[in-house]
Each structure stands twice: as structure tokens, then as C-alpha cells.
């Protein structure tokens, strides 16, 4: 027994010793790092000076060496000579590392040191600050430790013309405050609407009658009405109550519908199930905005007659789950919002350098490796920690994927809502997740001595001396074997879900110049194939091969605009022109690059005029991940400008030159910028399939950020995609056009503030949309306030405190002197950003 106790004690002593050896001597929670913007326009150049201040808040010494701090930062860093303690090295993508130099002496408790560095460009909000910091100790290189005590100091920079309370007020001055009863009853605005005398009362005594082919829509309507009404409204064609909702077949265009509300019945007529579905959405739109707050015993709605149809066949939204993952439930909610506003295409960007998010059962490595991010220096087992995802694998939103069953459920959910899901398999560029996953597979089978299986889906030339690890080798037959395998397994999921699919998006964008130049396999292919003269031609070789793969499966090929372009030489310079080889092969070009001031403002129109089917995905107006405005507390990049809700609203698909107002830096432009640019011909118009908003997820670190960036921008997109061409888009008299536009704009923002945002406060449990900031100005010694979307409640304080739901409501000019703090509140009590103005 005594011997046993000695052994047991020895075991515990050894365990404690091993634990202490594996535990770093300094706790990362005791390292505080403060980031601060010093100035933009550093040394009168397009540079920004920032600093990191390191403080030891613990009781032990922070060592002078033996550690590395990793962080995500989208800028190139150059330390200034007065900060010799650290050196920063770029690793890959947005990942950099900071290491101490010999000058750094460590930090005693409560001691601090500053590190200043210069980066390219400007920093206009916190989005551009370093993020995702963690420390790795040389003695424990297997693990990273998050630095949680990281503080961003407020951005103050007099060299930048930030948005002010006054500029916001002036921007809102043309907006009328329209009574809610004078607003359109349906959103998006229908083609024809007539209100009639009387009303229909929705209650539990209503029955739903339907033609057999609309049984799915009848069930959907029943479920939707039961969310707002007490009792049970059943979809049962055998039940014939006194009051009826009738879904019936009619000779109308494909997505056209008629909604006829009478005192004793509601009829929704269409030739297609999608038309019936859109009629149901219009019926829901007529319901009071607060209907989803609590169930009612009855809801009275005005009689009316509606005949409506969409302007565009393609009304799309692209969401990126590769860079940062979102759950299946989040996608469901997004699809519900899209369907409420009659959008019908969901472009699912599920793969990119930073993640592969759909399980392909026969290639489990794609999600085992490509669906995880964390601290790694070789990316052999999982991907590195991009976009502030931190050092730990398995952590949301850096890690995660949809099982094949999850994806099938997403497809079913979308199909029930008449939304087609367009999967995007990024290739041949933006493919690090796939490439690394197939490297893992290669190494696994090589260790087993099975070279044939190892090389079956290999995506890179192992002898390429210039290889970039996010580009597939287009000369490898296994690249096409891989793509076929992925496509076939995705198609099997669509089949099981009974979901339609007509096209697959293959990306095709941003392959760097010179890629494949030193690949022996690519050079051999060029030598052996008479059609190929240089590595530039490999681009078209890949698209041609992929088109053949698609056509065999009765699919069309979609991709970003590069799939429709060819490099050529003019006056000794390489330029891009529409590629004549693919114009008649049904390629669908999603054209984003019309950056205002970049020189390619007419690219979408050039491609449409050349015969390509085009989805307008223009960065000028339709990139929702861009920040709303030039404000230090906004979220989002500004590399292509800013994107408030007016951008998608005033977008004119067939002539966006007409009212483009600013360049990619947010500066006003002169219309002469478009002189000599190619205009859209009538033939080109026939090739415009529709429009699509994009939300790339570099900065979408939670659902709160997602909903803030997406809503209400999505509603502006939905209005422009559905509604017929407005008068102001074609009116040639500038003053008349502006007058009509201001009227339509006022109507739209009033609909948002008084109907749709209050609806979204409770619909599906509520949406965290952006509440617009209050505009304010001092005039004649008083503070006047306004808001972009009338309908929100403006509250204020005069004592310097933050307004609450109980603060005084702004109704008229404020005469009180001193600091006035204003804030807008939603119907459910959420508040927007603070506006502070001094009344001297």
C-alpha cells in the first residue's frame, strides 16, 4: 500500500511538472495592446501612420524574445526608424507577424512601449485596423494564445473630410415626411395598384382553396398566416368556408400575378407557382407592419386590385460564406428575407482561398482541411487564421461547413421560396482551400504507397517553381477530374433536394499575371497544343474545358467577367477586350468591375453588346460589404467607394452613367468622365439578365455585422430589380429628372422607415438592420434634426448623457444651449449611432 501511494504521488508530481512545462511563463491576458491612428496623408503621401502600444498589465516580466505575434491586416507595413523594437513580416493573404528585435528589452510590470508603422492608403474606419491578434511562444510552437486585451482607440483625423451631423442633415433636406396612409401598400412597388372600397378580414374562419399545382404555395401561405393569426388557417381544397383565399391558374406571363382582394374573398392568379408565390408576398406586404409582433384574432386589409410582374428575370444576391462562415439557420433567414422582397437568385460563394464550406462526401478533405482555420505555418492540416478568426481551429466564423444534408436542406428551403441557388466553385484562382485539401489527400495516399490515388485529384504541378498556393494548375488532367467530381456530387444534392439548377459559377477571376510561367506541365501543354501561344492562352483553355464539362450536364457556365475577356496588345500595351470565342456559348458574365475612375466604367455594356449574357454586379452601386459612408465608426471597406442605400436605389441598369455621382474615393465626378465610353445598345439590353448585390464576408464576424451591412441595402436592390424603369431614369431634362427622382426617393425611404423596417423588427424574430444616424444642424441659434428614413423616433438629451428609450422625443427645433446628443430608435427599442452637436 505504501509503495502504491509513493507511485501515485510521483505520478501527480510528474503530471504537474509536465503541465507547467507546457504552460507559457507569461499569461497573454496580461499583455494589453492599444491601436491608434496617428494620421492619414502621412508626409503628404497616400500613406497612413498608426501605432501599437504594448503594456504589461501583469505581475511578471514580459520577455524580450522567444515569441511572435500574428495578426490580420490588409496593408503592407513599414516600421519607421524611431520604432526599432519590432519588425513586421507579411506571411500570406492578410496574415502578418510581429517579432521583437535585439533592441527590445522586454516589459516590466506596468511598463509600456510604442511601435509606430506606416502603411499604404488611408484608414477611414476600424475595419482597417489590425485584428485577430494572438501570440505564439517559441517554447510552445504548437499553440497560439489570443490577445483579448486589445483596444482600438477612437479615430480622430482632421486631415480627413469625415461625414458630419451637418452633411447628413443637408443630404436629408430633400426628403419629405409622407403620411403612412399615402405610401404604396405593397413593396417592392407593384406595376399596377388600385385601392377599392371596403375591406377583407383575415381570421381563423378563412379557408385556402387552390388548384392542385399550387399545393406547395397554399401550404406556405397557411404557415405564414398562422404566424400572425390566432387559430389555424388550413390549406385544404376540400374545406369551403364563407371567406376564402383562392390560388388559381390564369393565362399570365411566367412570374406575373394578379392579387384581387374583395370583401368576401382574396384571389391570387398566375400561370406559374412563382407568380402565385409573389402574389402571396404582396398579400403579406399589405398586412400592417406590426402584424408579426403578436398574433391577432383578426386583421382587416383594404380591398384592392394588383397586377404586377418583375422587370428583370434575374434578381440576385451573392453571399460569401468562404471567408467567414455562417450557419444554416442564418442562410434560412436570409432566404426568407429575399423571398419576402421577391428576389429569386441566391449566388452561393462557398469556396475561396480561406474556406471550403460544402461537404463533398467522396472528398472529405475539402471540409476536413478547407473548412478549418487556425494557427499553422504550413497549412498541411488546416488553413491559416485569416480575417480575425484567431488561433484555434473549430471556432466560428473562421471554421465551419455545411454537411451534404445541410446543403440539401438549404436547397429545399430556397426552392420552396422560388429561389434558385447558384453554387460558385472558385477556380482556377482563389482556390487555396481546395488546393491545400487535395495536397493533404495526396500526402495521405503517397504514405500508403498509392501514387495513382494520390494524384487522382491533385490540383498543382509539383515541379512548378513559381507556384502560388491558391491557383490550380490548368494543365493537369486531375484538375478537371476534381472539378467533375465536385460538380457531379453537387448535382446529386440538387437532385435529392428536387431543386432546379441551370448554371454553375466557376469564379474565373483574378489569376495573377505570370501564373504557370515556370510550370513544366503548362509549358509542355503550350508546346503540344497549336491553339496555345503563351500562358495567357491557358486562361481560355481552362474556360473551354470547363464549358465542355458543363454542356455535357446541360448546364451553362457562369463566372466573373474574366470568363468573357481576352488579353491582346494595343500600341505595345496589354489590354482586355471581349473574347469572341465564347460569346455564342451561353456564358453568363457577372460583371463587377465598373469602378468609377478606374477606366473600365463601360465593361458591363461592352460585354453585353458583344453577345454575352450579363448579370450586372457592379461595384459602383451593388457591393454591400462596402461601408455606408465615410465615418470612423462604420463597418466595411471603402476600396471601391461607399455604399449607402441610395446607391442601389438610384442605379439605372441600362444607363448608370446618367446619375453616377461619385468615384471610388467618394469624390464628386463630372459627367464628362463617361465621354467616349461605350453605351448599351438595344441588342445589349436583350443580354442583360438582371442585377445582383454582393456581400463578401471579410469583415462579417457575426450575424450582427451581417445584418447591419445587408439591411436595408437589400431592399433598395429588390426595388430596383423588380420595379419597371422609373421616369427619372429616362427623362432627358435634368431638372425634371431630379424632381421626379427626389419624389421617388422620398417615397422609398418613407416606406422603409414607416413600414418595412418596423416589419423587420419582428419578422422572423427581428433583423439587426442599420438604423440611420440623425442629421443635425444649428440654424438661428437652434438645433434642427432630420433623418434619412422618416418613421424612426428621434430622441435627445441636453446634459451630455446618452439618449435612452425614455429620453425626450424630438418634435421641433431645440433651443437649449450646449451639447445636444441625438439618436434614432426603432419600433422595438433598438438605437442607432449617436449624433452630437454643439449649440453655442
Short mmCIF file of C-alpha atoms in Angstrom, two decimals, residues 244-673:
data_model
loop_
_atom_site.label_atom_id
_atom_site.label_comp_id
_atom_site.label_asym_id
_atom_site.label_seq_id
_atom_site.Cartn_x
_atom_site.Cartn_y
_atom_site.Cartn_z
CA UNK A 244 -61.75 32.21 -48.97
CA UNK A 245 -58.28 32.82 -50.30
CA UNK A 246 -58.17 31.28 -53.77
CA UNK A 247 -54.97 30.39 -55.61
CA UNK A 248 -55.86 29.79 -59.22
CA UNK A 249 -54.36 29.23 -62.64
CA UNK A 250 -54.58 32.08 -65.17
CA UNK A 251 -53.15 32.95 -68.56
CA UNK A 252 -50.42 35.36 -67.49
CA UNK A 253 -46.69 35.79 -68.08
CA UNK A 254 -44.29 33.50 -66.22
CA UNK A 255 -43.79 35.49 -63.00
CA UNK A 256 -46.78 37.81 -63.39
CA UNK A 257 -49.63 37.67 -60.89
CA UNK A 258 -52.97 39.29 -60.08
CA UNK A 259 -53.96 39.94 -56.48
CA UNK A 260 -57.65 40.79 -56.12
CA UNK A 261 -58.84 41.49 -52.57
CA UNK A 262 -62.62 41.72 -52.21
CA UNK A 263 -64.79 41.84 -49.11
CA UNK A 264 -65.61 38.13 -49.21
CA UNK A 265 -62.58 36.60 -50.89
CA UNK A 266 -58.99 37.05 -51.99
CA UNK A 267 -57.95 35.72 -55.38
CA UNK A 268 -54.33 35.27 -56.41
CA UNK A 269 -53.99 34.31 -60.06
CA UNK A 270 -50.90 33.33 -62.05
CA UNK A 271 -49.72 30.95 -64.73
CA UNK A 272 -46.84 29.69 -62.59
CA UNK A 273 -46.21 28.70 -59.00
CA UNK A 274 -43.68 31.52 -58.73
CA UNK A 275 -46.33 34.04 -59.79
CA UNK A 276 -48.67 32.73 -57.08
CA UNK A 277 -45.82 32.96 -54.57
CA UNK A 278 -45.16 36.63 -55.43
CA UNK A 279 -48.87 37.34 -55.04
CA UNK A 280 -48.65 35.84 -51.55
CA UNK A 281 -45.69 38.09 -50.74
CA UNK A 282 -47.73 41.11 -51.83
CA UNK A 283 -50.58 39.98 -49.59
CA UNK A 284 -48.11 39.79 -46.69
CA UNK A 285 -46.78 43.23 -47.63
CA UNK A 286 -50.29 44.69 -47.26
CA UNK A 287 -50.53 43.44 -43.67
CA UNK A 288 -49.75 46.06 -41.00
CA UNK A 289 -46.03 46.22 -40.23
CA UNK A 290 -46.54 45.19 -36.59
CA UNK A 291 -48.53 42.05 -37.50
CA UNK A 292 -45.52 39.87 -36.63
CA UNK A 293 -45.10 41.36 -33.15
CA UNK A 294 -48.03 39.44 -31.62
CA UNK A 295 -50.71 37.18 -33.04
CA UNK A 296 -54.11 38.80 -33.68
CA UNK A 297 -57.60 37.34 -33.71
CA UNK A 298 -58.26 39.24 -36.94
CA UNK A 299 -56.57 41.63 -39.35
CA UNK A 300 -58.58 43.89 -41.67
CA UNK A 301 -56.96 44.75 -45.00
CA UNK A 302 -58.23 47.15 -47.66
CA UNK A 303 -59.77 45.83 -50.84
CA UNK A 304 -57.55 46.37 -53.85
CA UNK A 305 -56.65 45.10 -57.29
CA UNK A 306 -52.99 44.47 -58.19
CA UNK A 307 -51.47 43.37 -61.49
CA UNK A 308 -47.75 43.03 -61.21
CA UNK A 309 -44.66 41.50 -62.78
CA UNK A 310 -40.90 41.88 -62.39
CA UNK A 311 -38.72 43.95 -64.65
CA UNK A 312 -35.81 41.50 -64.60
CA UNK A 313 -35.76 37.73 -64.82
CA UNK A 314 -32.67 37.64 -62.59
CA UNK A 315 -32.98 39.35 -59.19
CA UNK A 316 -30.00 38.13 -57.26
CA UNK A 317 -27.90 38.34 -54.16
CA UNK A 318 -24.44 36.84 -53.67
CA UNK A 319 -23.24 35.91 -50.21
CA UNK A 320 -19.75 34.77 -49.32
CA UNK A 321 -19.51 32.09 -46.64
CA UNK A 322 -15.95 31.11 -47.58
CA UNK A 323 -14.07 33.96 -45.95
CA UNK A 324 -16.23 33.81 -42.84
CA UNK A 325 -18.76 31.07 -42.24
CA UNK A 326 -22.43 31.50 -41.31
CA UNK A 327 -24.77 28.82 -40.06
CA UNK A 328 -27.52 27.05 -41.97
CA UNK A 329 -30.11 28.90 -39.87
CA UNK A 330 -28.61 32.25 -40.87
CA UNK A 331 -28.90 31.25 -44.53
CA UNK A 332 -32.54 30.25 -43.99
CA UNK A 333 -33.30 33.67 -42.53
CA UNK A 334 -31.54 35.38 -45.43
CA UNK A 335 -33.55 33.34 -47.95
CA UNK A 336 -36.75 34.30 -46.16
CA UNK A 337 -35.86 37.99 -46.42
CA UNK A 338 -35.01 37.60 -50.10
CA UNK A 339 -38.30 35.85 -50.81
CA UNK A 340 -40.30 38.48 -48.90
CA UNK A 341 -38.98 41.02 -51.39
CA UNK A 342 -39.42 38.77 -54.43
CA UNK A 343 -35.75 38.08 -55.15
CA UNK A 344 -35.13 34.79 -56.96
CA UNK A 345 -31.42 34.00 -57.28
CA UNK A 346 -29.05 33.17 -54.43
CA UNK A 347 -25.44 33.09 -55.62
CA UNK A 348 -23.70 30.93 -53.01
CA UNK A 349 -19.99 31.79 -52.79
CA UNK A 350 -18.99 28.74 -50.74
CA UNK A 351 -15.33 28.31 -51.73
CA UNK A 352 -12.34 30.62 -51.83
CA UNK A 353 -8.78 30.85 -50.54
CA UNK A 354 -9.94 30.98 -46.92
CA UNK A 355 -12.51 28.23 -46.84
CA UNK A 356 -14.44 25.40 -48.49
CA UNK A 357 -17.88 25.18 -46.93
CA UNK A 358 -19.89 22.36 -48.57
CA UNK A 359 -19.18 18.73 -47.81
CA UNK A 360 -18.31 16.64 -50.87
CA UNK A 361 -18.72 13.12 -49.43
CA UNK A 362 -16.14 11.38 -51.61
CA UNK A 363 -13.58 14.16 -50.95
CA UNK A 364 -13.85 14.67 -47.19
CA UNK A 365 -10.53 16.54 -47.15
CA UNK A 366 -12.25 19.56 -48.68
CA UNK A 367 -14.04 20.29 -45.42
CA UNK A 368 -11.70 18.44 -43.03
CA UNK A 369 -8.87 20.71 -44.19
CA UNK A 370 -10.57 23.51 -46.13
CA UNK A 371 -13.36 24.01 -43.59
CA UNK A 372 -11.00 24.79 -40.71
CA UNK A 373 -8.78 27.74 -39.87
CA UNK A 374 -6.28 28.20 -37.05
CA UNK A 375 -2.63 28.79 -36.26
CA UNK A 376 -0.44 26.97 -38.76
CA UNK A 377 2.77 27.77 -40.59
CA UNK A 378 2.41 25.15 -43.33
CA UNK A 379 -1.37 24.75 -43.93
CA UNK A 380 -0.89 21.00 -44.20
CA UNK A 381 -3.78 20.03 -41.92
CA UNK A 382 -5.96 23.15 -41.99
CA UNK A 383 -5.90 26.70 -43.30
CA UNK A 384 -4.26 29.70 -41.61
CA UNK A 385 -6.21 32.12 -39.43
CA UNK A 386 -7.41 34.79 -41.85
CA UNK A 387 -9.87 37.61 -41.19
CA UNK A 388 -9.53 37.73 -37.42
CA UNK A 389 -10.52 34.09 -36.97
CA UNK A 390 -7.90 33.54 -34.27
CA UNK A 391 -5.52 30.67 -33.47
CA UNK A 392 -7.99 27.93 -32.52
CA UNK A 393 -9.45 25.55 -35.09
CA UNK A 394 -13.15 24.86 -34.90
CA UNK A 395 -14.02 28.42 -33.87
CA UNK A 396 -16.84 30.34 -35.60
CA UNK A 397 -16.73 32.09 -38.03
CA UNK A 398 -13.33 31.01 -39.34
CA UNK A 399 -14.19 27.31 -39.21
CA UNK A 400 -17.35 25.52 -40.22
CA UNK A 401 -19.08 23.90 -43.16
CA UNK A 402 -22.41 22.57 -44.34
CA UNK A 403 -22.81 18.82 -44.40
CA UNK A 404 -24.26 17.47 -47.63
CA UNK A 405 -27.55 17.08 -45.77
CA UNK A 406 -27.36 20.72 -44.60
CA UNK A 407 -26.89 21.85 -48.18
CA UNK A 408 -29.80 19.72 -49.36
CA UNK A 409 -31.96 21.39 -46.69
CA UNK A 410 -30.81 24.82 -47.88
CA UNK A 411 -31.73 23.85 -51.46
CA UNK A 412 -35.17 22.64 -50.38
CA UNK A 413 -35.77 25.77 -48.34
CA UNK A 414 -34.78 28.02 -51.25
CA UNK A 415 -36.82 26.02 -53.77
CA UNK A 416 -39.95 26.30 -51.62
CA UNK A 417 -39.44 30.08 -51.83
CA UNK A 418 -38.81 30.06 -55.60
CA UNK A 419 -35.15 30.99 -55.20
CA UNK A 420 -32.62 29.22 -57.38
CA UNK A 421 -29.28 28.58 -55.66
CA UNK A 422 -26.26 29.14 -57.92
CA UNK A 423 -23.17 27.47 -56.41
CA UNK A 424 -19.77 29.03 -57.03
CA UNK A 425 -16.72 26.79 -57.23
CA UNK A 426 -13.90 29.35 -57.28
CA UNK A 427 -11.33 28.30 -59.88
CA UNK A 428 -8.66 28.28 -61.13
CA UNK A 429 -7.71 31.18 -58.80
CA UNK A 430 -8.94 31.90 -55.28
CA UNK A 431 -8.54 28.16 -54.65
CA UNK A 432 -6.17 27.79 -51.71
CA UNK A 433 -8.72 25.83 -49.66
CA UNK A 434 -9.22 23.27 -52.43
CA UNK A 435 -5.52 23.10 -53.34
CA UNK A 436 -4.39 22.54 -49.75
CA UNK A 437 -7.10 19.95 -49.17
CA UNK A 438 -6.00 17.97 -52.22
CA UNK A 439 -2.36 18.30 -51.11
CA UNK A 440 -3.39 16.67 -47.84
CA UNK A 441 -5.09 13.89 -49.80
CA UNK A 442 -2.01 13.48 -52.00
CA UNK A 443 0.31 13.13 -49.00
CA UNK A 444 -2.05 10.68 -47.31
CA UNK A 445 -2.13 8.29 -50.26
CA UNK A 446 1.58 8.66 -51.01
CA UNK A 447 2.30 7.50 -47.46
CA UNK A 448 0.16 4.46 -48.26
CA UNK A 449 2.17 3.85 -51.41
CA UNK A 450 -0.79 4.55 -53.71
CA UNK A 451 0.51 7.11 -56.22
CA UNK A 452 -2.38 6.68 -58.63
CA UNK A 453 -4.95 7.56 -55.99
CA UNK A 454 -2.71 10.31 -54.61
CA UNK A 455 -2.61 12.07 -57.98
CA UNK A 456 -6.25 11.49 -58.94
CA UNK A 457 -7.45 14.91 -57.73
CA UNK A 458 -4.13 16.76 -57.37
CA UNK A 459 -4.50 20.45 -58.24
CA UNK A 460 -0.93 21.63 -58.66
CA UNK A 461 2.19 20.94 -60.67
CA UNK A 462 4.63 19.66 -58.06
CA UNK A 463 7.55 20.96 -60.14
CA UNK A 464 6.27 24.49 -60.66
CA UNK A 465 8.99 26.75 -59.24
CA UNK A 466 6.79 29.85 -59.36
CA UNK A 467 3.71 28.20 -57.93
CA UNK A 468 1.25 30.31 -55.99
CA UNK A 469 -0.58 28.14 -53.49
CA UNK A 470 -4.04 29.42 -54.36
CA UNK A 471 -4.02 28.66 -58.11
CA UNK A 472 -4.99 25.37 -59.74
CA UNK A 473 -2.76 24.02 -62.49
CA UNK A 474 -4.93 24.06 -65.61
CA UNK A 475 -2.58 21.67 -67.48
CA UNK A 476 -3.22 18.83 -65.02
CA UNK A 477 -5.90 16.35 -66.15
CA UNK A 478 -6.56 15.76 -62.45
CA UNK A 479 -7.76 19.37 -62.10
CA UNK A 480 -10.65 18.55 -64.42
CA UNK A 481 -11.23 15.20 -62.73
CA UNK A 482 -11.55 17.14 -59.48
CA UNK A 483 -13.96 19.68 -60.95
CA UNK A 484 -16.11 16.96 -62.49
CA UNK A 485 -16.24 15.05 -59.22
CA UNK A 486 -17.28 18.14 -57.27
CA UNK A 487 -19.86 19.16 -59.88
CA UNK A 488 -21.39 15.68 -60.04
CA UNK A 489 -21.71 15.40 -56.28
CA UNK A 490 -23.26 18.87 -56.08
CA UNK A 491 -25.70 17.90 -58.83
CA UNK A 492 -26.62 14.78 -56.85
CA UNK A 493 -27.54 17.02 -53.91
CA UNK A 494 -29.72 19.17 -56.18
CA UNK A 495 -31.42 16.03 -57.46
CA UNK A 496 -32.13 14.77 -53.94
CA UNK A 497 -33.50 18.21 -52.99
CA UNK A 498 -35.56 18.34 -56.18
CA UNK A 499 -34.07 21.78 -56.74
CA UNK A 500 -33.60 23.39 -60.17
CA UNK A 501 -30.12 24.15 -61.45
CA UNK A 502 -29.27 25.69 -64.80
CA UNK A 503 -25.75 27.00 -64.25
CA UNK A 504 -22.70 26.70 -62.04
CA UNK A 505 -20.47 29.68 -61.36
CA UNK A 506 -16.76 28.80 -61.60
CA UNK A 507 -15.28 32.10 -60.44
CA UNK A 508 -12.55 32.57 -63.02
CA UNK A 509 -11.30 35.86 -61.62
CA UNK A 510 -8.05 37.43 -60.53
CA UNK A 511 -5.44 34.94 -61.68
CA UNK A 512 -2.18 36.92 -61.37
CA UNK A 513 -0.18 37.68 -64.50
CA UNK A 514 2.69 35.25 -64.95
CA UNK A 515 0.92 32.37 -63.25
CA UNK A 516 2.01 28.98 -64.68
CA UNK A 517 5.05 30.59 -66.36
CA UNK A 518 7.50 28.14 -64.74
CA UNK A 519 5.23 25.14 -64.69
CA UNK A 520 6.78 22.30 -66.74
CA UNK A 521 3.33 20.82 -67.31
CA UNK A 522 1.89 24.11 -68.56
CA UNK A 523 4.86 24.77 -70.84
CA UNK A 524 4.58 21.27 -72.29
CA UNK A 525 0.86 21.82 -72.93
CA UNK A 526 1.59 25.09 -74.74
CA UNK A 527 4.26 23.36 -76.85
CA UNK A 528 1.96 20.45 -77.73
CA UNK A 529 -1.24 22.40 -78.47
CA UNK A 530 -1.22 24.57 -81.60
CA UNK A 531 -4.01 26.75 -80.20
CA UNK A 532 -1.81 27.94 -77.33
CA UNK A 533 0.93 30.51 -77.70
CA UNK A 534 1.56 31.73 -74.15
CA UNK A 535 0.45 31.24 -70.57
CA UNK A 536 -2.23 33.89 -71.20
CA UNK A 537 -3.95 31.40 -73.50
CA UNK A 538 -4.20 28.86 -70.68
CA UNK A 539 -6.94 31.00 -69.21
CA UNK A 540 -9.16 30.41 -72.26
CA UNK A 541 -8.07 26.78 -72.43
CA UNK A 542 -9.44 26.29 -68.93
CA UNK A 543 -12.75 28.02 -69.65
CA UNK A 544 -13.19 25.99 -72.85
CA UNK A 545 -12.59 22.72 -70.98
CA UNK A 546 -15.00 23.76 -68.24
CA UNK A 547 -17.64 24.73 -70.81
CA UNK A 548 -17.45 21.23 -72.26
CA UNK A 549 -17.87 19.73 -68.80
CA UNK A 550 -20.91 21.94 -68.18
CA UNK A 551 -22.57 21.38 -71.54
CA UNK A 552 -22.40 17.59 -71.09
CA UNK A 553 -24.50 18.10 -67.99
CA UNK A 554 -26.94 20.54 -69.67
CA UNK A 555 -25.55 23.43 -67.67
CA UNK A 556 -24.39 26.85 -68.77
CA UNK A 557 -21.12 28.27 -67.49
CA UNK A 558 -21.16 31.33 -65.26
CA UNK A 559 -18.25 33.31 -63.88
CA UNK A 560 -16.93 36.74 -63.13
CA UNK A 561 -16.21 38.98 -66.11
CA UNK A 562 -12.81 37.46 -66.86
CA UNK A 563 -14.54 34.43 -68.43
CA UNK A 564 -15.68 36.73 -71.23
CA UNK A 565 -12.43 38.64 -71.78
CA UNK A 566 -9.25 38.15 -73.79
CA UNK A 567 -5.85 39.76 -73.50
CA UNK A 568 -4.45 41.43 -76.57
CA UNK A 569 -1.91 44.15 -77.39
CA UNK A 570 -2.59 47.73 -78.49
CA UNK A 571 0.29 50.16 -79.06
CA UNK A 572 2.61 47.79 -77.24
CA UNK A 573 0.42 47.54 -74.15
CA UNK A 574 -1.66 44.60 -72.98
CA UNK A 575 -5.37 45.35 -72.87
CA UNK A 576 -8.56 43.33 -72.37
CA UNK A 577 -11.31 43.02 -74.96
CA UNK A 578 -14.48 40.90 -75.14
CA UNK A 579 -13.42 37.39 -76.13
CA UNK A 580 -15.16 36.46 -79.41
CA UNK A 581 -14.57 32.73 -78.82
CA UNK A 582 -17.21 32.25 -76.12
CA UNK A 583 -19.86 34.87 -76.88
CA UNK A 584 -22.14 32.32 -78.55
CA UNK A 585 -21.66 29.56 -75.98
CA UNK A 586 -24.13 30.87 -73.44
CA UNK A 587 -21.52 32.13 -70.97
CA UNK A 588 -23.01 34.21 -68.17
CA UNK A 589 -20.68 37.01 -67.12
CA UNK A 590 -21.19 38.50 -63.68
CA UNK A 591 -19.57 41.89 -64.24
CA UNK A 592 -18.42 43.69 -61.12
CA UNK A 593 -15.54 45.82 -62.39
CA UNK A 594 -17.03 49.13 -63.45
CA UNK A 595 -15.15 51.10 -60.78
CA UNK A 596 -15.80 54.79 -61.37
CA UNK A 597 -12.49 56.40 -62.28
CA UNK A 598 -10.66 53.13 -62.95
CA UNK A 599 -11.13 53.21 -66.74
CA UNK A 600 -13.45 50.21 -67.13
CA UNK A 601 -16.68 52.04 -66.39
CA UNK A 602 -18.27 50.63 -69.56
CA UNK A 603 -17.16 46.99 -69.20
CA UNK A 604 -20.64 45.56 -68.45
CA UNK A 605 -22.06 47.25 -71.54
CA UNK A 606 -19.16 46.18 -73.75
CA UNK A 607 -19.69 42.54 -72.87
CA UNK A 608 -23.47 42.69 -73.31
CA UNK A 609 -23.07 44.44 -76.67
CA UNK A 610 -20.64 41.67 -77.69
CA UNK A 611 -23.23 38.96 -77.14
CA UNK A 612 -22.52 37.81 -73.60
CA UNK A 613 -25.34 37.28 -71.15
CA UNK A 614 -24.58 39.70 -68.34
CA UNK A 615 -25.62 39.91 -64.70
CA UNK A 616 -24.92 43.45 -63.55
CA UNK A 617 -22.96 43.03 -60.32
CA UNK A 618 -21.42 46.49 -60.41
CA UNK A 619 -19.05 47.54 -57.66
CA UNK A 620 -20.13 51.14 -58.22
CA UNK A 621 -23.55 50.51 -56.69
CA UNK A 622 -24.06 46.89 -55.67
CA UNK A 623 -21.27 45.86 -53.23
CA UNK A 624 -22.93 45.73 -49.83
CA UNK A 625 -19.77 44.91 -47.86
CA UNK A 626 -18.56 48.46 -48.52
CA UNK A 627 -19.09 50.92 -45.68
CA UNK A 628 -22.26 53.00 -45.73
CA UNK A 629 -20.40 56.30 -45.55
CA UNK A 630 -17.13 57.99 -44.65
CA UNK A 631 -17.47 57.73 -40.88
CA UNK A 632 -14.90 56.36 -38.45
CA UNK A 633 -17.45 54.18 -36.65
CA UNK A 634 -18.83 52.45 -39.74
CA UNK A 635 -18.08 48.85 -40.70
CA UNK A 636 -16.73 47.86 -44.09
CA UNK A 637 -14.04 48.61 -46.62
CA UNK A 638 -14.03 51.57 -48.98
CA UNK A 639 -11.66 50.31 -51.69
CA UNK A 640 -14.38 50.95 -54.29
CA UNK A 641 -16.17 53.79 -52.53
CA UNK A 642 -19.06 53.84 -50.10
CA UNK A 643 -22.45 52.19 -50.42
CA UNK A 644 -25.40 53.75 -48.68
CA UNK A 645 -28.93 52.70 -49.63
CA UNK A 646 -29.18 55.42 -52.27
CA UNK A 647 -26.51 53.68 -54.40
CA UNK A 648 -28.57 50.59 -55.32
CA UNK A 649 -31.76 52.68 -55.38
CA UNK A 650 -30.57 55.22 -57.97
CA UNK A 651 -28.74 52.60 -60.05
CA UNK A 652 -30.01 52.72 -63.66
CA UNK A 653 -29.22 49.28 -65.10
CA UNK A 654 -29.34 50.33 -68.75
CA UNK A 655 -27.64 53.71 -68.29
CA UNK A 656 -25.86 54.09 -64.96
CA UNK A 657 -23.67 56.83 -66.44
CA UNK A 658 -26.69 59.14 -66.23
CA UNK A 659 -26.74 59.55 -62.48
CA UNK A 660 -23.44 58.20 -61.16
CA UNK A 661 -22.46 60.81 -58.59
CA UNK A 662 -19.07 59.88 -57.17
CA UNK A 663 -15.87 57.98 -57.86
CA UNK A 664 -14.39 55.08 -55.91
CA UNK A 665 -12.92 57.51 -53.37
CA UNK A 666 -16.31 59.05 -52.68
CA UNK A 667 -15.45 62.27 -54.51
CA UNK A 668 -17.99 64.01 -56.79
CA UNK A 669 -17.46 63.37 -60.51
CA UNK A 670 -18.18 65.27 -63.69
CA UNK A 671 -20.34 63.59 -66.30
CA UNK A 672 -17.53 64.15 -68.83
CA UNK A 673 -15.84 61.11 -67.24
#
